[in-house]
Structures are given as structure tokens and as C-alpha cells.
């Protein structure tokens, strides 16, 4: 009997140990992921999503804030026998506070490292394009501190310089006023353009509203677009283009409400232009189009390009252009696009938190960088926390070098090299990617991971550290939690995926959109 009791005790202990092992293993995975993220953040330029951005020079506005004291709990009054009065005015409900806009700041990139500017001064309130157009090629323009409302796209001439040493802000938005209460929401009329056709691919392909360009900002906080008036709540808005009406769920009283309107800040096919030290925000760029569109031989340096509807910086036939030390973040679709541009250099930028407006995560140019029919170097960048692919070379990229980047925490692949050739992927740190590809995931190509090379030839990968994610047979992780990216199974050069519905048909994926200056999907 004693032997039976002892054997039962041993079996119970073994069962406890067996149950504990997966728990410990799970903790080790979580700890490894956390350490990978911490290690990446230690060597990145400072990136503080929860940090409030510095106020725009010359744009401080008084804010009115209503506060009410919280009601006392029953039984906490010091005089329980005192009868409550009936004349007290009931307290008004407190408007839910919106989160402050996340910011990206750095002492090694962005306007902080722009340097001095000496030249023709452009002041807030002046028409920048008119002044630029009035001067000859080679002129340097210095934007003074403050908010410059760009109503006409600035089109620089050859070798002109558009710069600021005072953190000038170029905005494509306009203030909205005249709000009227309508039930539980507020409405303003007459601000929208005529309805226009859909383009691009949305993550939510039923609502299909990501392509709509007119963003709304409340005190510089980006508001979320919804598909109906009924869905409007605090922090959200609905734009009815047929009725030319905008419905807002937050009380606009005492706040600055702005709508992005101008499509593009700067665009030109002239060569040798320099753009330096500018903050470029709130431009209503169409899908696959940029707020800043570079021509050949440009130097785009030390700018802060943020909160634009589609692509932050777009290179179009921009051979030998250099994009260096910029902060490119919180753009609606993509951080940087490169189309039909050879020998371009994208170096030392912080490209983060792009795809704020709900474009398709898994397979349509959302996220960090997308390049098509181009060549050049992507080197020394921080590419992180983008809701899409970190770095994507797709369709006829030839000789692309992707080196010494830190690519972390992107929702889809860290690096995808697809339908291209002769690539070098070297010296990168790739970790924490592929944690939430959303619609279309579940097939081997779209699951997301560290490095994905498919339907390509002559690609060399060396000296690149890639983390590991849960095995395929493990439970699917919560997409809101960051897991460490995995390296997809090796494929022979040129081998196709056999479970894709489109069989990688370029016509299926691109069509007429590629013939625009977009970078593919």
C-alpha cells in the first residue's frame, strides 16, 4: 500500500513538472521578444511613441477645458443625516479625452540636424510657390519659423534649395469652423471636394474607406475615419461626400479642427534640388502619391515628414537622389516609395509607425519602404513599428542593396525581396516582425516573418541576424502582441509559391496603378 501511495506521489509530481514546462517556455519566448525589442531600442535614434510633440512655432492657441468634480461615493459624507438639496445643478458628463498625438524625435535625424540657412526668406502667410517661381534656378529659400499653409504645390527649379533652420512647418490642412450640434454629433458643411473614385487596397475591404484623402485633426491629433454617421463617437469622424458634410464625435468647442486639403507639398522634375529642415504634414495625397515628390539628383535631408494621407516621401524617376537623416512617420499608407529610380541612396532615416489610415497590411505597399523598377542602397536606417512590410523590393528591382538597417516590430515581413534580382541583404538586424498581417494571412507567403525572398534570382543574404517567432504548429499569437519574426523556409531562386490564388500574376497585382507613379501594389 505504501508503495502504491509513493508511486502515486511521484506520478503527481511528474504531472506538475510536465504542465510547468510549457509555461516556462512561453515565458522565455516573451522574455526573448522583450529583450530583442529593448536591444533594438537602445541603439536606435530616440523614438518615443508616447511623447508629446513639440508645439509648432507660432501656433500656440489657448485651449478651454471643462472639468467636473467626481461624485462622492454613497456613505462617504461626514453628515449622513443632512438631507440632500434638490436645487443642485447636475454635473455635465465629461468629454472623453483624446490621446495626445504620438511623436517621433531624434537628435541624429530630422530638423534638429538641418544646420543653418542663408537665402531668400519666406514668411508664414506668404505664397511660397509664388516666391519660389519668381527666383532663378540655384536660389536658396529659407522658411521662417511658424506655420506655412501650402495651398499651391511648391515646384522648385534646378538646384534650388528649400530649407529651414527654424523648424518651419509646411501644412496642407485648413481650419474648419461653423460646427453645429446634430443629435450626439457635430456637423459642418461645404468643406469637402466632390466625390471621387476608389483607388488602392484597404485592410477592411468591406468598408473600403482608406483611400479617402481628407484627414481630420483635433488639436493636431489624427482622428479615425468611420463608414457611417452611426459609427461616429469621440475621436472619430464621418465624411459624407454626396451631402458635403463632415460629422464629428468630439465637441469642437475650444479646439482647433483642421482638414487636410492640398495634395502635395513639394514636387518637381527639376534636377539637383535640396529640401532640408522642413516639417511636412497634413497633405491629402492620393494612394501611392507622396507629400514630397523628388526628382533626379535631389538631396532630401533632415526633414520631418508626418501625418500625410498616403506616402511621406516619393521618389519618381529620381536617379541618384539621396534621402538622408529624415524622420518619416505616421503617414497614412507608406513611409517612402521609390519608383523607376536608379542609384538612389536611402540612408540614416527613422521610418516608423506608417499606415495610419488602414491600407492593406499583408500585400499592398503599406508600411515602411516600397521600391519598384529601381536600384540603389537602403542602408543604416531604423525601420520599425510600421503596419505593413518594413522594406519591400518588388517587381524589377535590380542590384538593390539592403544593408546595416535595424528592422523591428513591423506587422508583416521585415524584408521582402520579390519578383526582382541581384539583391544583397547584408548586416541587418531583423527582429520582432510578422506579428499581425491581418487580412490575407494564413498562406505561407503572407504570414509575415523576418526575411522573405520569393520569385527572385541572384539574391545574397549574409551577416544578417534574424529572430525567431513561434513555430507554425504553435497557437497563433495575438496580433496586438509583438512576437519575434521568423525566417520563412528557404526557397530555390525563382521558385513560386503554390498556394497563391493569383499565381504572382503581375497584371493581377498591379494593372493600371503601376503606370501611375505608385510603386506597385
Short mmCIF file of C-alpha atoms in Angstrom, two decimals, residues 192-439:
data_model
loop_
_atom_site.label_atom_id
_atom_site.label_comp_id
_atom_site.label_asym_id
_atom_site.label_seq_id
_atom_site.Cartn_x
_atom_site.Cartn_y
_atom_site.Cartn_z
CA UNK A 192 -15.36 68.56 -48.88
CA UNK A 193 -14.44 68.18 -52.54
CA UNK A 194 -16.72 66.36 -54.95
CA UNK A 195 -16.82 62.59 -54.56
CA UNK A 196 -14.02 60.73 -56.36
CA UNK A 197 -13.29 57.14 -57.30
CA UNK A 198 -11.67 54.47 -55.18
CA UNK A 199 -8.00 53.52 -55.58
CA UNK A 200 -5.67 51.33 -53.59
CA UNK A 201 -6.45 48.38 -51.31
CA UNK A 202 -7.79 48.66 -47.78
CA UNK A 203 -7.28 46.28 -44.89
CA UNK A 204 -11.04 46.49 -44.35
CA UNK A 205 -12.18 45.69 -47.88
CA UNK A 206 -15.85 45.90 -46.93
CA UNK A 207 -15.94 49.48 -45.64
CA UNK A 208 -13.25 50.46 -48.21
CA UNK A 209 -12.62 53.95 -46.87
CA UNK A 210 -8.83 54.06 -46.60
CA UNK A 211 -8.46 55.78 -49.99
CA UNK A 212 -10.38 58.90 -48.89
CA UNK A 213 -7.82 61.67 -48.65
CA UNK A 214 -9.30 64.32 -46.39
CA UNK A 215 -8.00 63.58 -42.89
CA UNK A 216 -9.25 65.37 -39.77
CA UNK A 217 -7.13 66.58 -36.85
CA UNK A 218 -8.31 67.84 -33.48
CA UNK A 219 -5.56 69.88 -31.81
CA UNK A 220 -3.09 68.04 -34.08
CA UNK A 221 -4.45 64.63 -33.05
CA UNK A 222 -5.27 62.42 -36.02
CA UNK A 223 -8.92 61.34 -35.90
CA UNK A 224 -10.20 57.98 -37.12
CA UNK A 225 -12.47 57.85 -40.16
CA UNK A 226 -15.58 55.64 -39.94
CA UNK A 227 -18.01 54.49 -42.62
CA UNK A 228 -21.30 55.90 -41.31
CA UNK A 229 -22.80 58.57 -39.08
CA UNK A 230 -24.00 55.87 -36.70
CA UNK A 231 -20.38 54.84 -36.03
CA UNK A 232 -19.25 58.35 -35.07
CA UNK A 233 -18.00 58.61 -31.48
CA UNK A 234 -15.37 60.65 -29.65
CA UNK A 235 -12.16 60.66 -31.68
CA UNK A 236 -13.91 59.61 -34.89
CA UNK A 237 -15.48 61.32 -37.90
CA UNK A 238 -17.54 60.51 -40.97
CA UNK A 239 -17.30 62.39 -44.27
CA UNK A 240 -20.40 62.31 -46.46
CA UNK A 241 -19.14 63.43 -49.87
CA UNK A 242 -22.54 63.28 -51.54
CA UNK A 243 -24.06 65.64 -48.94
CA UNK A 244 -20.81 67.62 -48.46
CA UNK A 245 -21.00 67.18 -44.70
CA UNK A 246 -18.49 66.13 -42.04
CA UNK A 247 -19.74 64.60 -38.79
CA UNK A 248 -17.54 64.77 -35.70
CA UNK A 249 -17.90 62.81 -32.47
CA UNK A 250 -15.85 65.15 -30.26
CA UNK A 251 -17.08 68.55 -29.15
CA UNK A 252 -15.11 71.06 -31.27
CA UNK A 253 -15.73 73.98 -28.90
CA UNK A 254 -12.41 75.44 -27.78
CA UNK A 255 -10.42 73.17 -30.08
CA UNK A 256 -8.66 73.56 -33.41
CA UNK A 257 -10.16 71.28 -36.06
CA UNK A 258 -8.24 71.01 -39.32
CA UNK A 259 -8.81 69.04 -42.53
CA UNK A 260 -6.04 68.04 -44.93
CA UNK A 261 -6.76 69.58 -48.32
CA UNK A 262 -3.70 70.31 -50.51
CA UNK A 263 -2.47 67.14 -52.18
CA UNK A 264 1.28 67.73 -52.39
CA UNK A 265 3.76 70.00 -50.62
CA UNK A 266 6.73 69.84 -52.99
CA UNK A 267 7.04 68.22 -56.43
CA UNK A 268 9.24 68.83 -59.46
CA UNK A 269 11.12 67.03 -62.19
CA UNK A 270 13.97 69.57 -61.99
CA UNK A 271 17.35 68.19 -61.01
CA UNK A 272 19.66 68.96 -58.11
CA UNK A 273 17.04 70.34 -55.68
CA UNK A 274 17.72 70.24 -51.92
CA UNK A 275 14.97 70.01 -49.31
CA UNK A 276 16.25 70.38 -45.77
CA UNK A 277 14.97 71.01 -42.24
CA UNK A 278 11.24 71.20 -43.01
CA UNK A 279 8.30 69.62 -41.26
CA UNK A 280 5.80 68.46 -43.88
CA UNK A 281 2.40 67.39 -42.58
CA UNK A 282 -1.33 67.06 -43.25
CA UNK A 283 -1.22 66.73 -47.04
CA UNK A 284 -4.15 64.99 -48.74
CA UNK A 285 -2.06 62.82 -51.04
CA UNK A 286 -3.83 60.15 -53.06
CA UNK A 287 -2.91 56.48 -52.57
CA UNK A 288 0.58 55.81 -53.99
CA UNK A 289 1.31 59.54 -54.21
CA UNK A 290 3.67 61.49 -51.96
CA UNK A 291 3.53 64.62 -49.86
CA UNK A 292 7.09 65.27 -51.03
CA UNK A 293 7.86 64.02 -54.57
CA UNK A 294 11.51 64.06 -55.55
CA UNK A 295 13.08 64.44 -58.97
CA UNK A 296 16.58 63.35 -60.08
CA UNK A 297 19.69 64.17 -58.10
CA UNK A 298 17.82 65.64 -55.12
CA UNK A 299 19.11 65.81 -51.56
CA UNK A 300 16.25 65.30 -49.11
CA UNK A 301 17.84 65.76 -45.71
CA UNK A 302 16.84 66.26 -42.07
CA UNK A 303 13.10 66.71 -42.61
CA UNK A 304 10.17 65.55 -40.50
CA UNK A 305 7.51 64.11 -42.85
CA UNK A 306 4.44 63.03 -40.91
CA UNK A 307 0.68 62.61 -40.81
CA UNK A 308 0.13 62.78 -44.57
CA UNK A 309 -2.60 60.66 -46.08
CA UNK A 310 -0.61 58.35 -48.38
CA UNK A 311 3.18 58.28 -48.94
CA UNK A 312 5.50 60.54 -46.98
CA UNK A 313 8.42 60.77 -49.43
CA UNK A 314 8.09 59.54 -53.03
CA UNK A 315 10.99 59.15 -55.49
CA UNK A 316 9.78 59.22 -59.10
CA UNK A 317 12.36 58.95 -61.88
CA UNK A 318 14.67 60.27 -59.22
CA UNK A 319 18.00 58.79 -60.29
CA UNK A 320 20.89 59.38 -57.85
CA UNK A 321 18.67 61.08 -55.28
CA UNK A 322 19.83 60.94 -51.64
CA UNK A 323 17.34 60.69 -48.78
CA UNK A 324 19.28 61.05 -45.55
CA UNK A 325 18.60 61.65 -41.83
CA UNK A 326 14.85 62.23 -42.12
CA UNK A 327 12.08 61.36 -39.71
CA UNK A 328 9.32 59.75 -41.80
CA UNK A 329 6.47 58.60 -39.64
CA UNK A 330 2.71 58.28 -39.11
CA UNK A 331 1.87 58.63 -42.78
CA UNK A 332 -1.43 57.13 -43.86
CA UNK A 333 -0.11 54.47 -46.25
CA UNK A 334 3.68 54.25 -46.61
CA UNK A 335 6.78 55.99 -45.33
CA UNK A 336 8.87 56.08 -48.50
CA UNK A 337 8.23 54.91 -52.07
CA UNK A 338 10.72 54.57 -54.91
CA UNK A 339 9.56 54.12 -58.50
CA UNK A 340 11.71 53.90 -61.63
CA UNK A 341 14.68 55.48 -59.87
CA UNK A 342 18.22 54.11 -60.20
CA UNK A 343 21.19 54.51 -57.87
CA UNK A 344 19.15 56.24 -55.16
CA UNK A 345 20.51 56.20 -51.60
CA UNK A 346 18.13 55.97 -48.63
CA UNK A 347 20.34 56.27 -45.55
CA UNK A 348 20.18 57.01 -41.82
CA UNK A 349 16.44 57.72 -41.69
CA UNK A 350 13.96 56.80 -38.98
CA UNK A 351 10.94 55.34 -40.81
CA UNK A 352 8.28 54.35 -38.31
CA UNK A 353 4.59 53.92 -37.49
CA UNK A 354 3.32 54.33 -41.06
CA UNK A 355 -0.04 53.10 -42.41
CA UNK A 356 -2.27 55.02 -40.02
CA UNK A 357 -5.24 55.08 -42.42
CA UNK A 358 -5.95 51.39 -42.83
CA UNK A 359 -4.36 50.24 -46.08
CA UNK A 360 -3.93 46.51 -46.68
CA UNK A 361 -1.15 45.28 -44.41
CA UNK A 362 -0.11 41.97 -45.96
CA UNK A 363 0.30 42.65 -49.67
CA UNK A 364 -0.29 46.21 -50.84
CA UNK A 365 2.54 48.73 -50.39
CA UNK A 366 1.75 49.82 -46.87
CA UNK A 367 4.34 50.15 -44.14
CA UNK A 368 7.93 51.36 -44.27
CA UNK A 369 9.59 51.38 -47.73
CA UNK A 370 8.40 50.04 -51.10
CA UNK A 371 10.59 50.07 -54.23
CA UNK A 372 9.69 49.10 -57.81
CA UNK A 373 11.76 49.07 -61.02
CA UNK A 374 14.62 50.73 -59.19
CA UNK A 375 18.08 50.22 -57.76
CA UNK A 376 20.30 51.70 -55.12
CA UNK A 377 21.04 51.42 -51.42
CA UNK A 378 18.85 51.27 -48.34
CA UNK A 379 21.40 51.45 -45.56
CA UNK A 380 21.73 52.45 -41.92
CA UNK A 381 18.03 53.15 -41.40
CA UNK A 382 15.74 52.40 -38.49
CA UNK A 383 12.57 50.85 -39.96
CA UNK A 384 10.21 49.96 -37.17
CA UNK A 385 6.63 49.69 -35.96
CA UNK A 386 5.11 50.07 -39.43
CA UNK A 387 1.74 48.47 -40.08
CA UNK A 388 2.96 46.59 -43.13
CA UNK A 389 6.26 45.39 -44.60
CA UNK A 390 9.44 47.03 -43.34
CA UNK A 391 11.45 47.08 -46.60
CA UNK A 392 9.90 45.72 -49.80
CA UNK A 393 11.73 45.45 -53.15
CA UNK A 394 9.08 44.34 -55.60
CA UNK A 395 8.90 43.96 -59.39
CA UNK A 396 12.09 44.50 -61.37
CA UNK A 397 14.32 45.92 -58.67
CA UNK A 398 17.82 45.08 -59.87
CA UNK A 399 21.01 45.34 -57.85
CA UNK A 400 19.28 46.55 -54.70
CA UNK A 401 21.49 46.66 -51.58
CA UNK A 402 19.75 46.45 -48.20
CA UNK A 403 22.42 46.77 -45.53
CA UNK A 404 23.05 47.67 -41.90
CA UNK A 405 19.43 48.54 -41.13
CA UNK A 406 17.56 47.88 -37.90
CA UNK A 407 14.18 46.49 -38.91
CA UNK A 408 11.96 45.74 -35.93
CA UNK A 409 8.34 45.36 -34.95
CA UNK A 410 6.73 45.65 -38.39
CA UNK A 411 3.37 43.92 -38.84
CA UNK A 412 4.33 41.99 -41.99
CA UNK A 413 7.75 40.87 -43.29
CA UNK A 414 10.80 42.73 -42.07
CA UNK A 415 12.31 42.45 -45.57
CA UNK A 416 10.54 41.14 -48.66
CA UNK A 417 12.50 40.71 -51.92
CA UNK A 418 10.04 39.77 -54.63
CA UNK A 419 9.99 39.38 -58.42
CA UNK A 420 13.40 41.08 -58.56
CA UNK A 421 17.02 40.08 -58.98
CA UNK A 422 20.66 40.58 -57.98
CA UNK A 423 19.95 41.78 -54.46
CA UNK A 424 22.28 41.94 -51.48
CA UNK A 425 20.84 41.74 -47.96
CA UNK A 426 23.70 42.22 -45.56
CA UNK A 427 24.44 43.25 -41.97
CA UNK A 428 20.84 43.98 -40.95
CA UNK A 429 19.23 43.31 -37.59
CA UNK A 430 15.75 41.96 -38.24
CA UNK A 431 13.58 41.17 -35.23
CA UNK A 432 10.01 41.24 -33.96
CA UNK A 433 8.39 41.37 -37.41
CA UNK A 434 5.41 39.47 -38.77
CA UNK A 435 3.19 39.79 -35.72
CA UNK A 436 -0.08 40.89 -37.34
CA UNK A 437 -0.60 40.63 -41.10
CA UNK A 438 -4.39 40.62 -40.82
CA UNK A 439 -6.42 40.10 -43.99
#
